[in-house]
CSV table of C-alpha atoms and ligand atoms in Angstrom, one decimal:
chain,number,residue,atom,x,y,z
A,1,MET,CA,-7.1,-17.1,-24.2
A,2,LYS,CA,-6.2,-15.9,-20.7
A,3,ILE,CA,-5.5,-12.6,-19.1
A,4,MET,CA,-2.5,-12.1,-16.8
A,5,LYS,CA,-2.4,-8.7,-15.1
A,6,PHE,CA,0.7,-7.7,-13.2
A,7,GLY,CA,0.6,-4.8,-10.7
A,8,GLY,CA,3.2,-2.2,-9.9
A,9,THR,CA,5.3,-4.2,-7.5
A,10,SER,CA,5.3,-7.2,-9.9
A,11,VAL,CA,7.1,-5.1,-12.6
A,12,GLY,CA,8.8,-2.6,-10.3
A,13,ARG,CA,12.2,-4.1,-10.3
A,14,PRO,CA,14.2,-5.4,-13.3
A,15,GLU,CA,14.5,-8.9,-11.9
A,16,ARG,CA,10.7,-9.0,-11.3
A,17,MET,CA,10.1,-8.0,-14.9
A,18,GLN,CA,12.4,-10.8,-16.0
A,19,HIS,CA,10.6,-13.2,-13.7
A,20,ILE,CA,7.2,-12.4,-15.1
A,21,ALA,CA,8.5,-12.7,-18.7
A,22,ALA,CA,9.5,-16.3,-17.7
A,23,MET,CA,6.1,-16.9,-16.2
A,24,VAL,CA,4.1,-15.8,-19.2
A,25,THR,CA,6.1,-17.7,-21.7
A,26,LYS,CA,5.5,-20.9,-19.8
A,27,GLU,CA,1.8,-20.7,-20.6
A,28,THR,CA,0.3,-23.0,-23.2
A,29,GLU,CA,-2.8,-20.9,-23.9
A,30,PRO,CA,-2.4,-17.6,-25.7
A,31,VAL,CA,-2.1,-14.8,-23.2
A,32,ILE,CA,-2.8,-11.1,-23.0
A,33,VAL,CA,-0.5,-9.6,-20.4
A,34,VAL,CA,-1.9,-6.4,-18.8
A,35,LEU,CA,0.7,-4.3,-17.1
A,36,SER,CA,0.6,-1.5,-14.5
A,37,ALA,CA,3.2,1.2,-14.3
A,38,LEU,CA,6.4,0.4,-12.2
A,39,SER,CA,5.6,0.8,-8.6
A,40,GLY,CA,6.0,4.4,-7.5
A,41,THR,CA,5.7,5.8,-11.0
A,42,THR,CA,2.0,6.8,-11.0
A,43,ASN,CA,2.5,8.5,-7.6
A,44,ALA,CA,5.4,10.4,-9.0
A,45,LEU,CA,3.4,11.4,-12.1
A,46,VAL,CA,0.5,12.6,-9.9
A,47,GLU,CA,3.0,14.7,-8.0
A,48,ILE,CA,4.5,16.1,-11.3
A,49,GLY,CA,1.0,17.0,-12.5
A,50,GLU,CA,0.2,18.8,-9.2
A,51,LEU,CA,3.5,20.7,-9.3
A,52,ILE,CA,2.8,21.9,-12.8
A,53,ALA,CA,-0.8,22.8,-11.9
A,54,LYS,CA,0.6,24.9,-9.1
A,55,GLY,CA,3.0,26.6,-11.4
A,56,ASP,CA,6.0,25.1,-9.7
A,57,ARG,CA,7.9,24.3,-12.8
A,58,GLN,CA,11.2,24.0,-11.1
A,59,GLY,CA,9.8,21.5,-8.6
A,60,ALA,CA,8.2,19.6,-11.5
A,61,LYS,CA,11.5,19.5,-13.5
A,62,LYS,CA,13.3,18.1,-10.5
A,63,ALA,CA,10.7,15.4,-10.0
A,64,ILE,CA,10.8,14.5,-13.8
A,65,ASP,CA,14.6,14.3,-13.7
A,66,LYS,CA,14.5,12.1,-10.6
A,67,LEU,CA,12.0,9.7,-12.3
A,68,GLU,CA,14.0,9.6,-15.5
A,69,ALA,CA,17.2,8.7,-13.5
A,70,HIS,CA,15.2,5.8,-12.0
A,71,TYR,CA,14.3,4.5,-15.5
A,72,GLN,CA,17.8,4.8,-16.7
A,73,THR,CA,19.0,2.6,-13.9
A,74,PHE,CA,16.1,0.2,-14.4
A,75,ILE,CA,16.8,-0.4,-18.1
A,76,SER,CA,20.5,-0.8,-17.6
A,77,ASP,CA,19.8,-3.6,-15.1
A,78,LEU,CA,17.0,-5.1,-17.2
A,79,LEU,CA,18.8,-5.4,-20.5
A,80,LYS,CA,22.1,-6.9,-21.3
A,81,LYS,CA,22.5,-6.4,-25.1
A,82,LYS,CA,23.6,-3.0,-26.5
A,83,LYS,CA,21.0,-3.0,-29.3
A,84,THR,CA,18.0,-3.5,-27.0
A,85,LEU,CA,19.5,-1.2,-24.4
A,86,ASP,CA,19.7,1.5,-27.0
A,87,THR,CA,16.1,0.9,-28.0
A,88,ALA,CA,15.0,1.2,-24.3
A,89,LYS,CA,17.1,4.4,-23.9
A,90,ALA,CA,15.3,5.9,-26.9
A,91,ILE,CA,11.9,4.9,-25.4
A,92,VAL,CA,12.8,6.5,-22.0
A,93,ALA,CA,14.1,9.6,-23.8
A,94,GLU,CA,10.9,9.9,-25.9
A,95,HIS,CA,8.6,9.8,-22.9
A,96,PHE,CA,10.6,12.1,-20.7
A,97,GLU,CA,11.0,14.5,-23.6
A,98,PHE,CA,7.2,14.5,-23.7
A,99,LEU,CA,7.0,15.4,-20.0
A,100,ASN,CA,9.6,18.1,-20.4
A,101,ILE,CA,7.6,19.6,-23.3
A,102,ILE,CA,4.4,19.6,-21.1
A,103,LEU,CA,6.4,21.7,-18.6
A,104,LYS,CA,6.5,24.5,-21.1
A,105,ILE,CA,2.8,24.6,-22.1
A,106,SER,CA,-0.1,25.8,-20.1
A,107,PHE,CA,-1.6,23.2,-17.8
A,108,SER,CA,-5.0,21.6,-18.4
A,109,GLU,CA,-7.0,18.7,-17.0
A,110,ALA,CA,-6.5,16.8,-20.3
A,111,LEU,CA,-2.8,17.3,-20.1
A,112,SER,CA,-2.6,15.9,-16.5
A,113,LYS,CA,-4.2,12.7,-17.9
A,114,ASP,CA,-1.5,12.6,-20.5
A,115,ILE,CA,1.1,12.8,-17.8
A,116,LEU,CA,-0.5,10.0,-15.8
A,117,ALA,CA,-0.5,7.7,-18.9
A,118,GLN,CA,3.3,7.7,-19.2
A,119,GLY,CA,3.8,5.1,-16.5
A,120,GLU,CA,1.9,2.3,-18.3
A,121,LEU,CA,3.2,3.3,-21.7
A,122,LEU,CA,6.7,3.0,-20.4
A,123,SER,CA,6.3,-0.3,-18.5
A,124,THR,CA,4.7,-2.1,-21.4
A,125,LYS,CA,7.2,-0.8,-24.0
A,126,LEU,CA,10.2,-1.7,-21.8
A,127,PHE,CA,8.7,-5.2,-21.1
A,128,CYS,CA,8.4,-5.7,-24.9
A,129,VAL,CA,12.0,-4.7,-25.4
A,130,TYR,CA,13.0,-7.3,-22.8
A,131,LEU,CA,11.0,-9.9,-24.6
A,132,GLU,CA,12.7,-8.9,-27.8
A,133,GLU,CA,16.1,-9.3,-26.2
A,134,LYS,CA,15.1,-12.8,-25.1
A,135,GLY,CA,13.8,-13.6,-28.6
A,136,ILE,CA,10.3,-14.2,-27.3
A,137,GLU,CA,7.7,-13.5,-30.0
A,138,HIS,CA,5.0,-11.1,-28.8
A,139,GLN,CA,2.7,-8.2,-29.9
A,140,LEU,CA,2.1,-4.9,-28.1
A,141,LEU,CA,-1.6,-4.0,-28.3
A,142,PRO,CA,-2.0,-0.2,-27.6
A,143,ALA,CA,-4.8,0.2,-25.0
A,144,LEU,CA,-5.5,3.6,-26.4
A,145,GLU,CA,-6.7,1.9,-29.6
A,146,PHE,CA,-9.4,-0.2,-27.9
A,147,MET,CA,-10.1,0.8,-24.3
A,148,SER,CA,-12.6,3.6,-24.0
A,149,ILE,CA,-15.0,5.3,-21.5
A,150,ASP,CA,-18.2,7.2,-22.3
A,151,ASN,CA,-19.4,10.6,-21.1
A,152,ASN,CA,-20.2,9.3,-17.7
A,153,ASP,CA,-16.7,7.7,-17.4
A,154,GLU,CA,-18.2,4.3,-17.8
A,155,PRO,CA,-16.3,1.7,-19.9
A,156,GLN,CA,-17.9,1.0,-23.2
A,157,ILE,CA,-17.7,-2.8,-23.2
A,158,GLY,CA,-19.4,-3.2,-26.6
A,159,SER,CA,-17.0,-1.0,-28.4
A,160,ILE,CA,-14.0,-2.4,-26.5
A,161,LYS,CA,-15.1,-5.9,-27.6
A,162,VAL,CA,-15.4,-4.9,-31.3
A,163,LYS,CA,-12.1,-3.0,-31.4
A,164,LEU,CA,-10.0,-5.6,-29.5
A,165,THR,CA,-11.4,-8.5,-31.5
A,166,GLN,CA,-10.4,-6.7,-34.7
A,167,LEU,CA,-7.0,-5.9,-33.4
A,168,LEU,CA,-6.4,-9.5,-32.4
A,169,LYS,CA,-7.5,-10.8,-35.8
A,170,GLN,CA,-4.5,-9.0,-37.3
A,171,TYR,CA,-2.1,-11.2,-35.3
A,172,LYS,CA,-3.6,-14.6,-35.6
A,173,SER,CA,-0.3,-16.4,-35.4
A,174,LYS,CA,0.8,-14.6,-32.2
A,175,LYS,CA,0.3,-16.2,-28.7
A,176,LEU,CA,1.7,-13.5,-26.4
A,177,PHE,CA,0.2,-10.0,-26.3
A,178,VAL,CA,1.1,-7.1,-24.0
A,179,THR,CA,-1.1,-4.1,-23.2
A,180,GLN,CA,-1.4,-1.2,-20.8
A,181,GLY,CA,-3.7,-1.3,-17.8
A,182,TYR,CA,-5.3,1.8,-16.4
A,183,ILE,CA,-5.2,4.0,-19.6
A,184,CYS,CA,-8.0,4.6,-22.0
A,185,ARG,CA,-9.7,7.2,-24.2
A,186,ASN,CA,-12.6,9.3,-23.1
A,187,ALA,CA,-15.7,10.4,-25.0
A,188,ARG,CA,-13.7,13.4,-26.4
A,189,GLY,CA,-11.0,11.1,-27.7
A,190,GLU,CA,-8.5,12.3,-25.2
A,191,VAL,CA,-6.2,10.1,-23.2
A,192,ASP,CA,-7.8,9.3,-19.8
A,193,ASN,CA,-7.7,6.6,-17.2
A,194,LEU,CA,-9.8,4.2,-15.1
A,195,LYS,CA,-8.8,5.9,-11.8
A,196,ARG,CA,-6.1,4.8,-9.4
A,197,GLY,CA,-5.6,1.0,-9.3
A,198,GLY,CA,-7.4,0.8,-12.6
A,199,SER,CA,-5.3,-1.9,-14.2
A,200,ASP,CA,-7.4,-4.5,-12.5
A,201,TYR,CA,-10.4,-2.9,-14.1
A,202,SER,CA,-8.6,-3.0,-17.5
A,203,ALA,CA,-7.8,-6.7,-17.0
A,204,SER,CA,-11.4,-7.6,-16.2
A,205,LEU,CA,-12.8,-5.5,-19.1
A,206,ILE,CA,-10.4,-7.2,-21.5
A,207,ALA,CA,-11.3,-10.6,-20.0
A,208,ALA,CA,-14.9,-9.9,-20.6
A,209,ALA,CA,-14.4,-8.5,-24.0
A,210,ILE,CA,-12.7,-11.6,-25.4
A,211,ASN,CA,-14.4,-14.1,-23.1
A,212,ALA,CA,-11.2,-15.2,-21.6
A,213,SER,CA,-10.8,-18.5,-19.9
A,214,VAL,CA,-9.5,-16.8,-16.7
A,215,CYS,CA,-8.5,-13.3,-15.5
A,216,GLU,CA,-5.4,-13.6,-13.4
A,217,ILE,CA,-4.5,-10.7,-11.2
A,218,TRP,CA,-0.9,-11.1,-10.1
A,219,THR,CA,0.1,-9.0,-7.2
A,220,ASP,CA,2.3,-8.9,-4.1
A,221,ILE,CA,0.1,-10.9,-1.8
A,222,ASP,CA,-1.3,-14.4,-2.0
A,223,GLY,CA,-4.9,-13.5,-2.6
A,224,MET,CA,-7.7,-11.6,-0.8
A,225,HIS,CA,-7.1,-11.8,2.9
A,226,ASN,CA,-9.7,-11.9,5.6
A,227,ASN,CA,-8.7,-8.5,6.8
A,228,ASP,CA,-6.6,-5.6,5.7
A,229,PRO,CA,-3.0,-6.8,6.1
A,230,ARG,CA,-1.7,-3.2,6.2
A,231,ILE,CA,-3.6,-2.7,9.5
A,232,VAL,CA,-4.1,-6.1,11.1
A,233,LYS,CA,-1.1,-8.3,12.0
A,234,LYS,CA,-2.5,-11.7,11.5
A,235,THR,CA,-4.5,-12.2,8.3
A,236,VAL,CA,-5.2,-15.3,6.2
A,237,PRO,CA,-6.0,-15.7,2.5
A,238,VAL,CA,-9.5,-16.6,1.4
A,239,GLU,CA,-9.5,-19.5,-1.0
A,240,GLN,CA,-12.9,-18.9,-2.7
A,241,LEU,CA,-15.2,-15.9,-3.1
A,242,SER,CA,-18.3,-15.4,-5.2
A,243,PHE,CA,-18.4,-12.5,-7.6
A,244,GLU,CA,-20.8,-10.7,-5.3
A,245,GLU,CA,-18.6,-11.1,-2.3
A,246,ALA,CA,-15.5,-10.0,-4.1
A,247,ALA,CA,-17.3,-7.0,-5.6
A,248,GLU,CA,-18.5,-5.9,-2.1
A,249,LEU,CA,-14.9,-6.2,-0.7
A,250,ALA,CA,-13.4,-4.3,-3.6
A,251,TYR,CA,-16.0,-1.6,-3.4
A,252,PHE,CA,-15.7,-1.3,0.3
A,253,GLY,CA,-12.0,-0.8,0.4
A,254,ALA,CA,-10.0,-4.0,-0.1
A,255,LYS,CA,-7.2,-2.4,-2.0
A,256,ILE,CA,-6.1,-5.6,-3.7
A,257,LEU,CA,-8.9,-5.0,-6.3
A,258,HIS,CA,-10.1,-1.8,-8.0
A,259,PRO,CA,-13.6,-1.0,-6.7
A,260,ALA,CA,-15.3,-1.6,-10.0
A,261,SER,CA,-13.1,-4.4,-11.3
A,262,ILE,CA,-15.4,-7.4,-10.6
A,263,TRP,CA,-18.5,-6.6,-12.7
A,264,PRO,CA,-17.1,-7.1,-16.2
A,265,ALA,CA,-15.8,-10.6,-15.3
A,266,GLN,CA,-19.0,-11.4,-13.5
A,267,GLN,CA,-21.2,-10.3,-16.4
A,268,TYR,CA,-19.3,-12.5,-18.8
A,269,ASN,CA,-18.7,-15.2,-16.2
A,270,VAL,CA,-15.0,-15.2,-16.4
A,271,PRO,CA,-13.3,-16.6,-13.3
A,272,VAL,CA,-10.9,-14.2,-11.6
A,273,LYS,CA,-7.8,-15.4,-9.7
A,274,LEU,CA,-5.8,-13.3,-7.3
A,275,LEU,CA,-2.3,-14.6,-7.2
A,276,ASN,CA,1.1,-13.7,-5.8
A,277,THR,CA,3.9,-13.0,-8.3
A,278,MET,CA,6.5,-13.6,-5.6
A,279,GLN,CA,5.0,-16.9,-4.6
A,280,PRO,CA,3.3,-18.3,-7.8
A,281,GLU,CA,2.7,-21.7,-6.2
A,282,ALA,CA,0.4,-20.3,-3.5
A,283,LYS,CA,-3.3,-21.0,-4.0
A,284,GLY,CA,-4.5,-17.4,-4.0
A,285,THR,CA,-8.1,-16.6,-4.3
A,286,THR,CA,-10.5,-17.9,-6.9
A,287,ILE,CA,-13.6,-15.7,-7.7
A,288,THR,CA,-16.4,-17.4,-9.5
A,289,GLU,CA,-20.2,-17.6,-9.4
A,290,LYS,CA,-19.9,-20.0,-6.4
A,291,ALA,CA,-19.3,-18.7,-2.9
A,292,GLY,CA,-17.6,-21.9,-1.8
A,293,SER,CA,-18.8,-21.8,1.7
A,294,ASP,CA,-21.3,-19.8,3.8
A,295,GLY,CA,-20.4,-17.5,6.6
A,296,VAL,CA,-18.1,-14.5,7.0
A,297,LYS,CA,-15.1,-14.4,4.7
A,298,ALA,CA,-13.5,-11.0,5.1
A,299,VAL,CA,-13.8,-7.5,6.4
A,300,ALA,CA,-12.7,-4.3,4.6
A,301,ALA,CA,-12.6,-0.6,5.4
A,302,LYS,CA,-13.3,2.3,3.2
A,303,ASP,CA,-11.9,5.7,4.3
A,304,ASN,CA,-12.7,9.3,3.8
A,305,ILE,CA,-16.4,8.9,4.2
A,306,ILE,CA,-18.8,11.8,4.9
A,307,ALA,CA,-22.1,11.1,6.6
A,308,ILE,CA,-25.0,13.5,6.0
A,309,ARG,CA,-28.1,13.4,8.2
A,310,ILE,CA,-31.2,15.2,7.0
A,311,LYS,CA,-33.8,15.7,9.7
A,312,SER,CA,-37.3,16.8,8.8
A,313,SER,CA,-40.6,16.7,10.5
A,314,ARG,CA,-42.1,16.9,7.0
A,315,MET,CA,-40.6,13.4,6.3
A,316,LEU,CA,-43.2,12.0,8.6
A,317,LEU,CA,-45.7,10.2,6.4
A,318,ALA,CA,-44.5,11.9,3.3
A,319,TYR,CA,-44.0,10.0,0.1
A,320,GLY,CA,-41.5,11.2,-2.4
A,321,PHE,CA,-39.2,12.6,0.3
A,322,LEU,CA,-36.4,10.2,-0.3
A,323,ARG,CA,-36.6,10.7,-4.1
A,324,LYS,CA,-36.1,14.4,-3.7
A,325,VAL,CA,-33.1,13.9,-1.4
A,326,PHE,CA,-31.6,11.3,-3.8
A,327,GLU,CA,-32.1,13.6,-6.8
A,328,VAL,CA,-29.8,16.2,-5.3
A,329,PHE,CA,-27.0,13.6,-5.2
A,330,GLU,CA,-27.8,12.5,-8.7
A,331,LYS,CA,-27.6,16.1,-10.0
A,332,TYR,CA,-24.1,16.4,-8.6
A,333,ARG,CA,-23.1,12.9,-9.8
A,334,THR,CA,-22.2,11.8,-6.3
A,335,PRO,CA,-22.7,8.1,-5.5
A,336,ILE,CA,-24.3,7.2,-2.2
A,337,ASP,CA,-22.8,4.3,-0.3
A,338,MET,CA,-24.9,3.8,2.8
A,339,VAL,CA,-28.5,4.8,3.6
A,340,THR,CA,-30.4,4.5,6.9
A,341,THR,CA,-33.7,6.0,7.7
A,342,SER,CA,-36.0,6.7,10.6
A,343,GLU,CA,-39.4,8.2,10.7
A,344,VAL,CA,-38.0,11.8,10.9
A,345,ALA,CA,-34.5,11.5,9.5
A,346,VAL,CA,-32.4,10.0,6.8
A,347,SER,CA,-28.6,9.4,7.0
A,348,ILE,CA,-26.5,9.0,3.8
A,349,THR,CA,-22.8,8.5,3.2
A,350,ILE,CA,-20.7,9.7,0.3
A,351,ASP,CA,-17.0,9.5,-0.4
A,352,ASN,CA,-16.7,12.2,-3.0
A,353,ASP,CA,-16.8,15.7,-1.5
A,354,SER,CA,-16.1,17.6,-4.7
A,355,ASN,CA,-19.7,19.0,-4.7
A,356,LEU,CA,-20.4,18.8,-1.0
A,357,LYS,CA,-21.1,22.5,-0.5
A,358,LYS,CA,-23.6,22.6,-3.4
A,359,ILE,CA,-25.3,19.4,-2.2
A,360,LEU,CA,-25.7,20.8,1.4
A,361,LYS,CA,-27.1,24.0,0.1
A,362,GLU,CA,-29.8,22.1,-1.9
A,363,LEU,CA,-30.6,19.9,1.0
A,364,GLU,CA,-31.2,22.8,3.4
A,365,PRO,CA,-34.9,23.4,2.4
A,366,PHE,CA,-35.7,19.8,3.4
A,367,GLY,CA,-34.8,20.3,7.1
A,368,SER,CA,-31.8,20.5,9.4
A,369,VAL,CA,-28.7,19.0,7.8
A,370,GLU,CA,-25.7,17.6,9.9
A,371,VAL,CA,-22.4,16.6,8.4
A,372,ASP,CA,-19.9,14.2,9.9
A,373,LYS,CA,-16.6,14.1,8.1
A,374,ASN,CA,-13.8,11.6,8.6
A,375,GLN,CA,-15.8,8.5,8.9
A,376,THR,CA,-15.0,5.0,7.8
A,377,ILE,CA,-17.2,2.2,6.5
A,378,ILE,CA,-16.4,-1.2,7.8
A,379,SER,CA,-17.9,-4.0,5.7
A,380,VAL,CA,-18.2,-7.5,6.9
A,381,VAL,CA,-18.6,-9.7,3.8
A,382,GLY,CA,-19.6,-13.4,3.4
A,383,ASN,CA,-22.1,-15.7,1.9
A,384,GLN,CA,-25.6,-15.2,3.4
A,385,ILE,CA,-24.1,-13.6,6.5
A,386,ALA,CA,-27.0,-11.3,7.1
A,387,GLN,CA,-29.2,-14.3,7.6
A,388,THR,CA,-27.0,-16.0,10.1
A,389,GLU,CA,-28.2,-15.1,13.6
A,390,ASP,CA,-24.9,-16.2,15.2
A,391,MET,CA,-22.9,-14.0,12.9
A,392,VAL,CA,-24.8,-10.8,14.0
A,393,LYS,CA,-24.3,-11.7,17.6
A,394,LYS,CA,-20.6,-12.3,17.1
A,395,LEU,CA,-20.2,-9.1,15.1
A,396,PHE,CA,-21.9,-6.8,17.6
A,397,GLY,CA,-20.5,-8.7,20.5
A,398,SER,CA,-17.0,-8.1,19.4
A,399,ILE,CA,-17.3,-4.3,18.9
A,400,MET,CA,-19.5,-3.3,21.9
A,401,ASN,CA,-17.1,-0.6,23.0
A,402,ILE,CA,-17.0,1.2,19.6
A,403,PRO,CA,-19.4,4.0,18.7
A,404,VAL,CA,-21.2,3.0,15.6
A,405,ARG,CA,-22.8,5.8,13.7
A,406,MET,CA,-24.8,3.8,11.1
A,407,VAL,CA,-25.6,0.2,10.3
A,408,SER,CA,-26.6,-1.2,7.0
A,409,TYR,CA,-28.0,-4.6,7.3
A,410,GLY,CA,-30.0,-6.6,4.8
A,411,GLY,CA,-29.3,-4.5,1.7
A,412,SER,CA,-27.5,-7.5,0.4
A,413,PRO,CA,-27.3,-10.9,2.0
A,414,HIS,CA,-23.5,-10.8,1.6
A,415,ASN,CA,-22.7,-7.6,3.5
A,416,ILE,CA,-23.2,-5.9,6.8
A,417,SER,CA,-21.7,-2.4,6.8
A,418,LEU,CA,-21.0,-0.2,9.8
A,419,LEU,CA,-20.1,3.5,9.8
A,420,VAL,CA,-17.6,4.5,12.5
A,421,PRO,CA,-15.4,7.6,13.1
A,422,ALA,CA,-12.1,7.1,11.3
A,423,GLU,CA,-10.1,7.1,14.5
A,424,PHE,CA,-11.7,3.7,15.5
A,425,LYS,CA,-10.8,2.0,12.2
A,426,THR,CA,-7.7,0.1,13.4
A,427,GLN,CA,-9.4,-0.9,16.7
A,428,ILE,CA,-12.5,-2.2,15.0
A,429,LEU,CA,-10.6,-4.1,12.4
A,430,GLN,CA,-8.5,-5.7,15.1
A,431,GLN,CA,-11.4,-6.5,17.3
A,432,LEU,CA,-13.3,-8.0,14.4
A,433,ASN,CA,-10.3,-10.1,13.5
A,434,LYS,CA,-10.5,-11.6,16.9
A,435,GLY,CA,-14.2,-11.8,17.3
A,436,MET,CA,-15.2,-13.0,13.8
A,437,PHE,CA,-12.1,-15.0,12.8
A,438,GLY,CA,-10.5,-16.0,16.0
A,439,LEU,CA,-7.2,-14.5,14.8
B,1,ADP,P1,-0.9,-4.0,-7.3
B,1,ADP,O1,0.2,-3.0,-7.5
B,1,ADP,O2,-0.4,-5.4,-7.7
B,1,ADP,O3,-2.1,-3.6,-8.0
B,1,ADP,P2,-2.0,-3.2,-4.8
B,1,ADP,O4,-1.1,-2.5,-3.9
B,1,ADP,O5,-3.0,-2.4,-5.6
B,1,ADP,O6,-1.2,-4.1,-5.8
B,1,ADP,O7,-2.9,-4.3,-4.0
B,1,ADP,C1,-2.2,-5.2,-3.2
B,1,ADP,C2,-2.2,-4.8,-1.8
B,1,ADP,O8,-3.5,-4.6,-1.3
B,1,ADP,C3,-1.6,-5.7,-0.8
B,1,ADP,O9,-0.2,-5.5,-0.8
B,1,ADP,C4,-2.2,-5.3,0.5
B,1,ADP,O10,-1.4,-4.5,1.3
B,1,ADP,C5,-3.4,-4.6,0.1
B,1,ADP,N1,-4.7,-5.1,0.7
B,1,ADP,C6,-5.6,-4.4,1.3
B,1,ADP,N2,-6.6,-5.1,1.8
B,1,ADP,C7,-6.3,-6.4,1.4
B,1,ADP,C8,-7.0,-7.7,1.5
B,1,ADP,N3,-8.1,-7.8,2.1
B,1,ADP,N4,-6.4,-8.8,1.0
B,1,ADP,C9,-5.2,-8.7,0.4
B,1,ADP,N5,-4.5,-7.5,0.2
B,1,ADP,C10,-5.1,-6.4,0.7
B,2,LIG,N1,-0.6,2.7,-12.2
B,2,LIG,C1,-1.9,2.9,-11.8
B,2,LIG,C2,-2.0,3.3,-10.4
B,2,LIG,O1,-0.9,3.3,-9.7
B,2,LIG,C3,-2.9,1.8,-12.1
B,2,LIG,C4,-2.7,0.6,-11.4
B,2,LIG,O2,-1.6,0.4,-10.8
B,2,LIG,O3,-3.6,-0.3,-11.4
B,2,LIG,O4,-3.0,3.7,-9.9
B,3,MG,MG1,-3.7,-2.3,-7.5
């Protein structure tokens, strides 16, 4: 069985949805199709949630109506037969009625997650109606019945495996399944999600849970490129990446993959392919245990980073100092990305500022604390790059004019990370493109 995940742009227009229906029915192997919401929908739902939270019900109502109108047009272009169009109309009406009911009740965090879930619920149901119109046998698998996260928001792979296997057993004769990406249930049984871009994570978790032959991530670009195509003009696709390399790139900002989406596939050794829905014949990127080749493969940038420097004369010769510092971040459940140390100071970066004030207060007794906001982590990723002397020379040679705040080298053989002020991001990515890739 294989997994085919389609992102927002791949389902965002009626003709695209029709195109992917044709693609998935060509498969000889049974398929689980994982769908995102139509492009733009989750952003609209985030906005609706924020307007309701602010108490701007009129604004929220306007946004809901606008989104509903978009879906009305979408289904009338998608479907040709009256019967299926009526079914789709009823589905759209049901989900927008739900949003309109939410408008009337008092806002809560749990409710905002319910709002966000509507996008994937709609896209999968409408896709199934289209399959029905075309007479294509299929089965919708509700993600809320098997996808779950624990108290720490971590997916429960064991339980996902058991529930999904049981669910699939009920439909032994079926070969085409459709499910929602992104959405799940949390430890309290409420509707929740795997964070923005989470459909990739869903696909990888499902692939791991059923030991799929491959996890295909179909998107709007022909694979992982060597640099961020939104920022740098000339970029090229990377044919092969190891799980480690792909995980580093995803974690350090390559938007094509959700930051955590590689580990489930890696743990269960399921190959991941990044493919272009608009250009299915393109090779794309294959991610397996093997790196393919040594040397630098790609660079990525992670935004909104905060650097914290703790300077303390007491750090001198003291053991246990770093533990105490790290415990503060652990207490506030704030992951640390980069760490560099000197004899009297330690610098740390985080990307989650929700508890920054409390963290800084608790760090104060350790010494002087400096904070630099608006930083960017630039990660250079490739097989064994940290061991290649030439690579290091090229890397630093090409960015000599850029003020680098931190360097993380040797933490992993696949990654060298640099921290720079955000205003240098475009420049450094462009210079690296020239210096490291000759592009
Ligand atoms: P989907 O909706 O299919 O999940 P995303 O927008 O989440 O698609 O991811 C695909 C986008 O990621 C591309 O259109 C591209 O702009 C962006 N991107 C950023 N960095 C990279 C990279 N290194 N390689 C490929 N795409 C990248
Ligand atoms: N629809 C969700 C989002 O926009 C999940 C995803 O697209 O992967 O973040
Ligand atoms: Mg995405």
